Coordinates of C-alpha atoms and ligand atoms in Angstrom, one line a residue:
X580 CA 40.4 2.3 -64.5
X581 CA 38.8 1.5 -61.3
X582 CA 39.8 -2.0 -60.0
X583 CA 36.3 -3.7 -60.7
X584 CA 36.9 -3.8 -64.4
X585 CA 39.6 -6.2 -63.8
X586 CA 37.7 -8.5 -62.5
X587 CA 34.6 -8.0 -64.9
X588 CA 33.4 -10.9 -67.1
X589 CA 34.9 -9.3 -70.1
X590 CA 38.2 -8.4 -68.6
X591 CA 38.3 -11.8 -67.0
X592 CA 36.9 -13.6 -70.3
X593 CA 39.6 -11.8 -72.5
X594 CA 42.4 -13.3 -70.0
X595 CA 40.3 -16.6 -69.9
X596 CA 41.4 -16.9 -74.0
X597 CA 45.2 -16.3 -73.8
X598 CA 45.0 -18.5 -71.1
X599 CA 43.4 -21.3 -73.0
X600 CA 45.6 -20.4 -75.5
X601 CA 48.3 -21.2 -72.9
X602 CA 46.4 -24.3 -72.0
X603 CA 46.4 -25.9 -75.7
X604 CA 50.1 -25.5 -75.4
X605 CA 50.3 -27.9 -72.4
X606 CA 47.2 -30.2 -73.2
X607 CA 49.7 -31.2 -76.1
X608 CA 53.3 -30.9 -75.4
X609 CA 52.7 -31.9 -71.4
X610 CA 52.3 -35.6 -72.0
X611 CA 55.4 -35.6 -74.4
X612 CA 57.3 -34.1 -71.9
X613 CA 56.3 -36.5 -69.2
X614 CA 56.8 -39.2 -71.7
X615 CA 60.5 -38.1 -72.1
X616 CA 60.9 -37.6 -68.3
X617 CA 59.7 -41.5 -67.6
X618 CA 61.7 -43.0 -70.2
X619 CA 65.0 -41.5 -68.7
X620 CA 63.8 -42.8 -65.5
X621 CA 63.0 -46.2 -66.5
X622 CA 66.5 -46.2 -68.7
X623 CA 68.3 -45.3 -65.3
X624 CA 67.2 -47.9 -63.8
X625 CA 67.7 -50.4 -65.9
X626 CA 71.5 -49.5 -66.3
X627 CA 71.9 -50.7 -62.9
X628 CA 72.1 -53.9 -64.0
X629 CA 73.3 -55.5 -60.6
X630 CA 69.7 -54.6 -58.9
X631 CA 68.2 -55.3 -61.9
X632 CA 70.0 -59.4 -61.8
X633 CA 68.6 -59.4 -58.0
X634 CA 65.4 -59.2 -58.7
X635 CA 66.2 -63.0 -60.4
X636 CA 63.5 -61.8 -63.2
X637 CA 66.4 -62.1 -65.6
X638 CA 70.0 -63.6 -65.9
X639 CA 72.7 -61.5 -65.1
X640 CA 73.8 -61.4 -68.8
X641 CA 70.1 -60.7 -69.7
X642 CA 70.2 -57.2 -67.1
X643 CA 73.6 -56.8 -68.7
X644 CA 72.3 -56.6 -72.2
X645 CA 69.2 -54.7 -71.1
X646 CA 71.6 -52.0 -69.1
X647 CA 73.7 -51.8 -72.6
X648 CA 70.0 -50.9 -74.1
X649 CA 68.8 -49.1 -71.9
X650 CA 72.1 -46.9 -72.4
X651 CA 71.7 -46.2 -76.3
X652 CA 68.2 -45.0 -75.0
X653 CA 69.9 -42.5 -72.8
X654 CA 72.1 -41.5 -74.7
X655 CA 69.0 -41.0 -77.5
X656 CA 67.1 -38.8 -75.4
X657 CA 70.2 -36.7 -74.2
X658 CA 70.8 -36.2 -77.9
X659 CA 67.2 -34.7 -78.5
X660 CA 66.6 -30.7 -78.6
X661 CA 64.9 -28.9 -76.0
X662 CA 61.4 -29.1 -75.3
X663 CA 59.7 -27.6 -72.7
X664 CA 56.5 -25.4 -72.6
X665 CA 58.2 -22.5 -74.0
X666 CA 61.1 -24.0 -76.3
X667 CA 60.8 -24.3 -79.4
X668 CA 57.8 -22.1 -80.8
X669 CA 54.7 -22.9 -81.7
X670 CA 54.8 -24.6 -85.2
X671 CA 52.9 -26.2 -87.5
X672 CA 53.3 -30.3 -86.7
X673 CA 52.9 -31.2 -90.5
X674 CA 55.5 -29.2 -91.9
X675 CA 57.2 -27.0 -89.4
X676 CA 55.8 -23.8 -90.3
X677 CA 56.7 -21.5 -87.3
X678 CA 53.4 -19.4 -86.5
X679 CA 53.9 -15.7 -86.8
X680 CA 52.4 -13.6 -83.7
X681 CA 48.7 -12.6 -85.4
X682 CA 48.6 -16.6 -86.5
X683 CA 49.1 -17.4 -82.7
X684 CA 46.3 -14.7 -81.6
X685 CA 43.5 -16.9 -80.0
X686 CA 40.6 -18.1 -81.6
X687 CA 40.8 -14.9 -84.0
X688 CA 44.0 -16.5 -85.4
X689 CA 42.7 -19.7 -85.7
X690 CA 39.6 -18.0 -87.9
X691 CA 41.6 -15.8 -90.1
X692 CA 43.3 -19.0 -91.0
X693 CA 40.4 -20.7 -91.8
X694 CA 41.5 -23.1 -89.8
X695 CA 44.7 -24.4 -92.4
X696 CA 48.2 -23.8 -92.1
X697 CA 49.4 -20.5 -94.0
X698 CA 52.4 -22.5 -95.5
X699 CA 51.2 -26.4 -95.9
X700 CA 47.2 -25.9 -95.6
X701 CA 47.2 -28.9 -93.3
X702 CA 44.0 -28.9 -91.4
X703 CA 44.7 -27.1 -87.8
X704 CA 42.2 -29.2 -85.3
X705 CA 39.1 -27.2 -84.3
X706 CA 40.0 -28.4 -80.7
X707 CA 42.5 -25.0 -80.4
X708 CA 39.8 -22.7 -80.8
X709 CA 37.2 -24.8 -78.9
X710 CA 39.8 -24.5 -76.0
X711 CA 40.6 -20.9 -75.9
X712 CA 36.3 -20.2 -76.1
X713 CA 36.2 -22.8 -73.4
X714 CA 38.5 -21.4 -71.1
X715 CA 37.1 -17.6 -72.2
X716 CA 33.7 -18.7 -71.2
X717 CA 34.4 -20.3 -68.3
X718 CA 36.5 -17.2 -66.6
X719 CA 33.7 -14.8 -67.8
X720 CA 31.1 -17.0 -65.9
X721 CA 32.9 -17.1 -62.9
X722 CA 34.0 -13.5 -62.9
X723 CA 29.9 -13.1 -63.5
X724 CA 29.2 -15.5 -60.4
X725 CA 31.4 -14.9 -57.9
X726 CA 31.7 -11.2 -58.2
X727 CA 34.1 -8.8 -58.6
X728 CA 36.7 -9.9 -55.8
X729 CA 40.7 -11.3 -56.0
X730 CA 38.7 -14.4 -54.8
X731 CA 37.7 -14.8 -58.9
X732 CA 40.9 -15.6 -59.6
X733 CA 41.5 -18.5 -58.1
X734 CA 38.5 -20.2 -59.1
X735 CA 39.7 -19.1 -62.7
X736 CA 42.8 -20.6 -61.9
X737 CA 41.4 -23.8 -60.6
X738 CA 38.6 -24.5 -63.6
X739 CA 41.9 -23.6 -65.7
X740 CA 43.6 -26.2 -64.1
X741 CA 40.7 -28.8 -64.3
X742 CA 40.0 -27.6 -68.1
X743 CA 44.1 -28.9 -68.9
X744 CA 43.5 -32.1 -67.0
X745 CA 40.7 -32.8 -68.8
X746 CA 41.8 -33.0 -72.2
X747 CA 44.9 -34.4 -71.2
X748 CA 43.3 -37.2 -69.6
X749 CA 40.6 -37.4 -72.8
X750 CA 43.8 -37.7 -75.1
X751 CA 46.0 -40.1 -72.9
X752 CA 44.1 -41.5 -70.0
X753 CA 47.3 -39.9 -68.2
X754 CA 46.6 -38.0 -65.3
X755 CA 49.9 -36.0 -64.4
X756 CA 50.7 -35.4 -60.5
X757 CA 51.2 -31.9 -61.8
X758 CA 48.3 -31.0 -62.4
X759 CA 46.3 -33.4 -59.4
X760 CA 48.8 -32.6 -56.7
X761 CA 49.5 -29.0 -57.1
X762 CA 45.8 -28.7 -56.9
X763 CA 45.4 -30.3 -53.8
X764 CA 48.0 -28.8 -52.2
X765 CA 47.1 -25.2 -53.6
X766 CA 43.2 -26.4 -52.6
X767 CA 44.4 -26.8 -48.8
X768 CA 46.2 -23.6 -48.5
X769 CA 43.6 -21.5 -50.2
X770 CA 41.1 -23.0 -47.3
X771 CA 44.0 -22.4 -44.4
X772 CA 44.1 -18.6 -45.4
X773 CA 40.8 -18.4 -45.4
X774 CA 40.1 -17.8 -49.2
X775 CA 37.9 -21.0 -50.3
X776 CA 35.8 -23.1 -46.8
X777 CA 36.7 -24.0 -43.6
X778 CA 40.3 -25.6 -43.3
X779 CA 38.6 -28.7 -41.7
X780 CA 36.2 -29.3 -44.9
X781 CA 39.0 -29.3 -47.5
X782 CA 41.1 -31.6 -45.5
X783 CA 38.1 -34.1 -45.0
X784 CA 38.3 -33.7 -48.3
X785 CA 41.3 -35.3 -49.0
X786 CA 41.3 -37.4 -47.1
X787 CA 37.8 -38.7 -47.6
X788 CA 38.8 -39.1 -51.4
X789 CA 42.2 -40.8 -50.5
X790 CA 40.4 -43.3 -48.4
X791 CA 36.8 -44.0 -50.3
X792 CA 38.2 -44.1 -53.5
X793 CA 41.7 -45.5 -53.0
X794 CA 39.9 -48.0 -50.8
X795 CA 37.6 -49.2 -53.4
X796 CA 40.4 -49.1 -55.8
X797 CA 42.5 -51.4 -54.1
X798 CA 39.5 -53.6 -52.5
X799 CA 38.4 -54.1 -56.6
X800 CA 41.8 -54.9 -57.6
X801 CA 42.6 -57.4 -54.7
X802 CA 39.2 -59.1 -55.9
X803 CA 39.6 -58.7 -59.5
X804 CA 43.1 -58.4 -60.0
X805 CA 42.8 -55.4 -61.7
X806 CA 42.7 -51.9 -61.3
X807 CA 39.4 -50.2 -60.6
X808 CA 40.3 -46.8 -60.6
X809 CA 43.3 -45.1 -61.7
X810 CA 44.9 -43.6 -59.0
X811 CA 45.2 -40.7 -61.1
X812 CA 41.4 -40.2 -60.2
X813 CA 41.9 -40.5 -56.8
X814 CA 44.5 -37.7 -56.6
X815 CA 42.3 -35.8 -58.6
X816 CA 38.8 -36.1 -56.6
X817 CA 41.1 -35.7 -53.2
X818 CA 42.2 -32.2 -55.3
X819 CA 38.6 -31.4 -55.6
X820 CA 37.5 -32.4 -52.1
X821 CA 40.0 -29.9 -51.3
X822 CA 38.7 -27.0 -53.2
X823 CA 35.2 -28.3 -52.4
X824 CA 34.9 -29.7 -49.2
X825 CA 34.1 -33.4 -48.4
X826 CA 30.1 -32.7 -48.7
X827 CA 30.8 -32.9 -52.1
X828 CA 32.6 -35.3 -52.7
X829 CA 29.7 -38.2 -53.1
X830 CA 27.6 -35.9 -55.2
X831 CA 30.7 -35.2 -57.3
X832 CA 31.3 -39.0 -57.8
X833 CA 27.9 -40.1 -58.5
X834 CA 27.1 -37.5 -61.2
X835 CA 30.3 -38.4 -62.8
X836 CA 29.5 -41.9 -62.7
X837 CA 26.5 -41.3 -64.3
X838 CA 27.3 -38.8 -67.1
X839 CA 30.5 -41.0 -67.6
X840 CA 28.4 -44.4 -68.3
X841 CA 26.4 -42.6 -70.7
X842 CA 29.5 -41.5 -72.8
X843 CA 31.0 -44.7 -72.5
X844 CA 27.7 -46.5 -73.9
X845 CA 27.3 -43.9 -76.2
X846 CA 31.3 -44.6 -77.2
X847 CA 30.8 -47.9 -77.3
X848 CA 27.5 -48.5 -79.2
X849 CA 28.8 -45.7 -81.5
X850 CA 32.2 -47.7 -82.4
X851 CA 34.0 -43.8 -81.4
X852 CA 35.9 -46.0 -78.4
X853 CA 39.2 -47.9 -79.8
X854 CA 39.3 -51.6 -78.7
X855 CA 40.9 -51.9 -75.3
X856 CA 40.6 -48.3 -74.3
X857 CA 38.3 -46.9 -72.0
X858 CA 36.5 -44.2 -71.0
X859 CA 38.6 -42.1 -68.7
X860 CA 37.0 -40.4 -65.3
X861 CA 39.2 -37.4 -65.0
X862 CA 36.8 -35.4 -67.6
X863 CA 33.9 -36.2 -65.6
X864 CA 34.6 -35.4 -62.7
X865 CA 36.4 -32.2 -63.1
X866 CA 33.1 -31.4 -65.0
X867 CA 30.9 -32.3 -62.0
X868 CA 33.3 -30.2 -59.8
X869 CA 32.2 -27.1 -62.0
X870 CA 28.7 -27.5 -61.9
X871 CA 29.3 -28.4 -57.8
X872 CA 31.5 -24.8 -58.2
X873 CA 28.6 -23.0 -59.6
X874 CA 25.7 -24.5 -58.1
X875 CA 27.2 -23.9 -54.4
X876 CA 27.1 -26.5 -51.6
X877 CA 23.2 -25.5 -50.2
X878 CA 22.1 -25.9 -53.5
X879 CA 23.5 -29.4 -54.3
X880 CA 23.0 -31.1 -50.7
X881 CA 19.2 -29.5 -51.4
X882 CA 19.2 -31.1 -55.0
X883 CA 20.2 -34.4 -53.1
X884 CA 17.6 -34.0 -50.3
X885 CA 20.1 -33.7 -47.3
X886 CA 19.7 -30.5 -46.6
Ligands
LIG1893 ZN1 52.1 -26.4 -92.2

């Protein structure tokens, strides 16, 4: 097969569902894992119970009490099985119901189920399907864009990324260094070989969206006494500055802004957003850095009327 097909929408939209496929696995175990990973941390801590007594928040018999806590939670978690992205299979949440191979296929499983369990006929959330199309679509659009190239990949592999953050953030309002960072740093070397825009552009990047953003943030907080912007959003737009170049980031942050608001009114007015939760960003903006990615820089600083 010659070595454009590869790299042809349909090739490239085929990968795009296992990989969504993929990406449903993280977008729901991820945060659980992270979760586990914290609460180990925090219980470490805490069973230092000297350092804990210096901080004079508590009385030494109070840190000693909390280490002896914070203990039986380690212990707890130590006790738990394995579970990582791969361990243990995919199952059915409701009753345990480990999904056979041809259950598991994307979206085609999901259909021939009719969306229900085989064994319990619990309801299986639309959202699997939705992402495996998503991520299918996406990676045939870009393969369509950019061109049958090595070059495709990456940006597959970057809206892939974006596309797990996403929903993670939608879910939890958590946005995991893991997913931020990597992209940031795998943003900066993809410009320093040459793959992406000039080395200088995605570095201005990051540190443009480290220094506007985290600036604001902690200018709002010292005035408000509370926190702005999550500085989850910050790691994230310094990601995209680095895959995008610092041009974009105000373009990036205003449409977010603005599609943002009119969720969160919509959310709001609509009673969908719990009490005390908001909107988070991460969505947004990730979605403004895919239109940014397909529109092309020329295009958005002519939308904008800079160029
Ligand atoms: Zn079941």
């Amino acid at each position: 097969m010659p070595m454009e097909w590869w790299y042809s929408p349909w090739a490239l939209g085929l990968l795009g569902l296992c990989v969504g496929s993929f990406l449903n696995v993280v977008v729901h175990r991820l945060p659980k894992m992270l979760v586990r990973q914290w609460s180990t941390e925090a219980a470490e801590i805490l069973t230092s119970h000297e350092e804990v007594a210096a901080t004079g928040a508590v009385s030494a018999t109070e840190a000693q009490g909390l280490a002896n806590r914070a203990q039986a939670l380690l212990d707890g978690l130590a006790k738990l099985p394995r579970y990582n992205l791969w361990i243990p299979r995919s199952a059915c949440p409701a009753c345990g119901h480990q999904l056979a191979w041809h259950e598991n296929l994307p979206v085609l499983g999901w259909l021939r189920l009719r969306g229900r369990c085989s064994a319990c006929a619990t309801p299986i959330s639309a959202r699997y399907p939705l992402v495996e199309l998503a991520t299918g679509s996406l990676f045939a659009a870009i393969a369509w864009h950019v061109g049958p190239e090595p070059k495709t990949l990456l940006w597959c592999a970057f809206a892939a990324v974006l596309l797990a953050a996403s929903f993670v953030d939608w879910e939890t309002t958590l946005l995991p260094d893991v997913f931020t960072l990597n992209l940031m740093w795998a943003g900066l070397v993809a410009a320093a070989l040459g793959w992406t825009l000039p080395l200088n552009d995605a570095l201005w990047g990051v540190v443009g969206a480290a220094l506007a953003l985290g600036g604001i943030s902690k200018a709002w907080k010292w005035l408000r006494g509370m926190e702005g912007m999550a500085m989850g959003d910050v790691k994230l737009l310094a990601a995209l500055g680095a895959w995008l170049g610092w041009q974009m980031l105000l373009p990036i942050v205003l449409a977010a802004s603005a599609i943002g608001a009119v969720v969160g009114i919509g959310m709001k007015a609509t009673g969908a957003l719990r009490e005390g939760r908001y909107v988070p960003f991460g969505p947004f903006l990730a979605g403004a850095a895919l239109v940014v990615m397909f529109a092309g820089k020329e295009r958005v600083m002519a939308w904008l009327g800079w160029a």
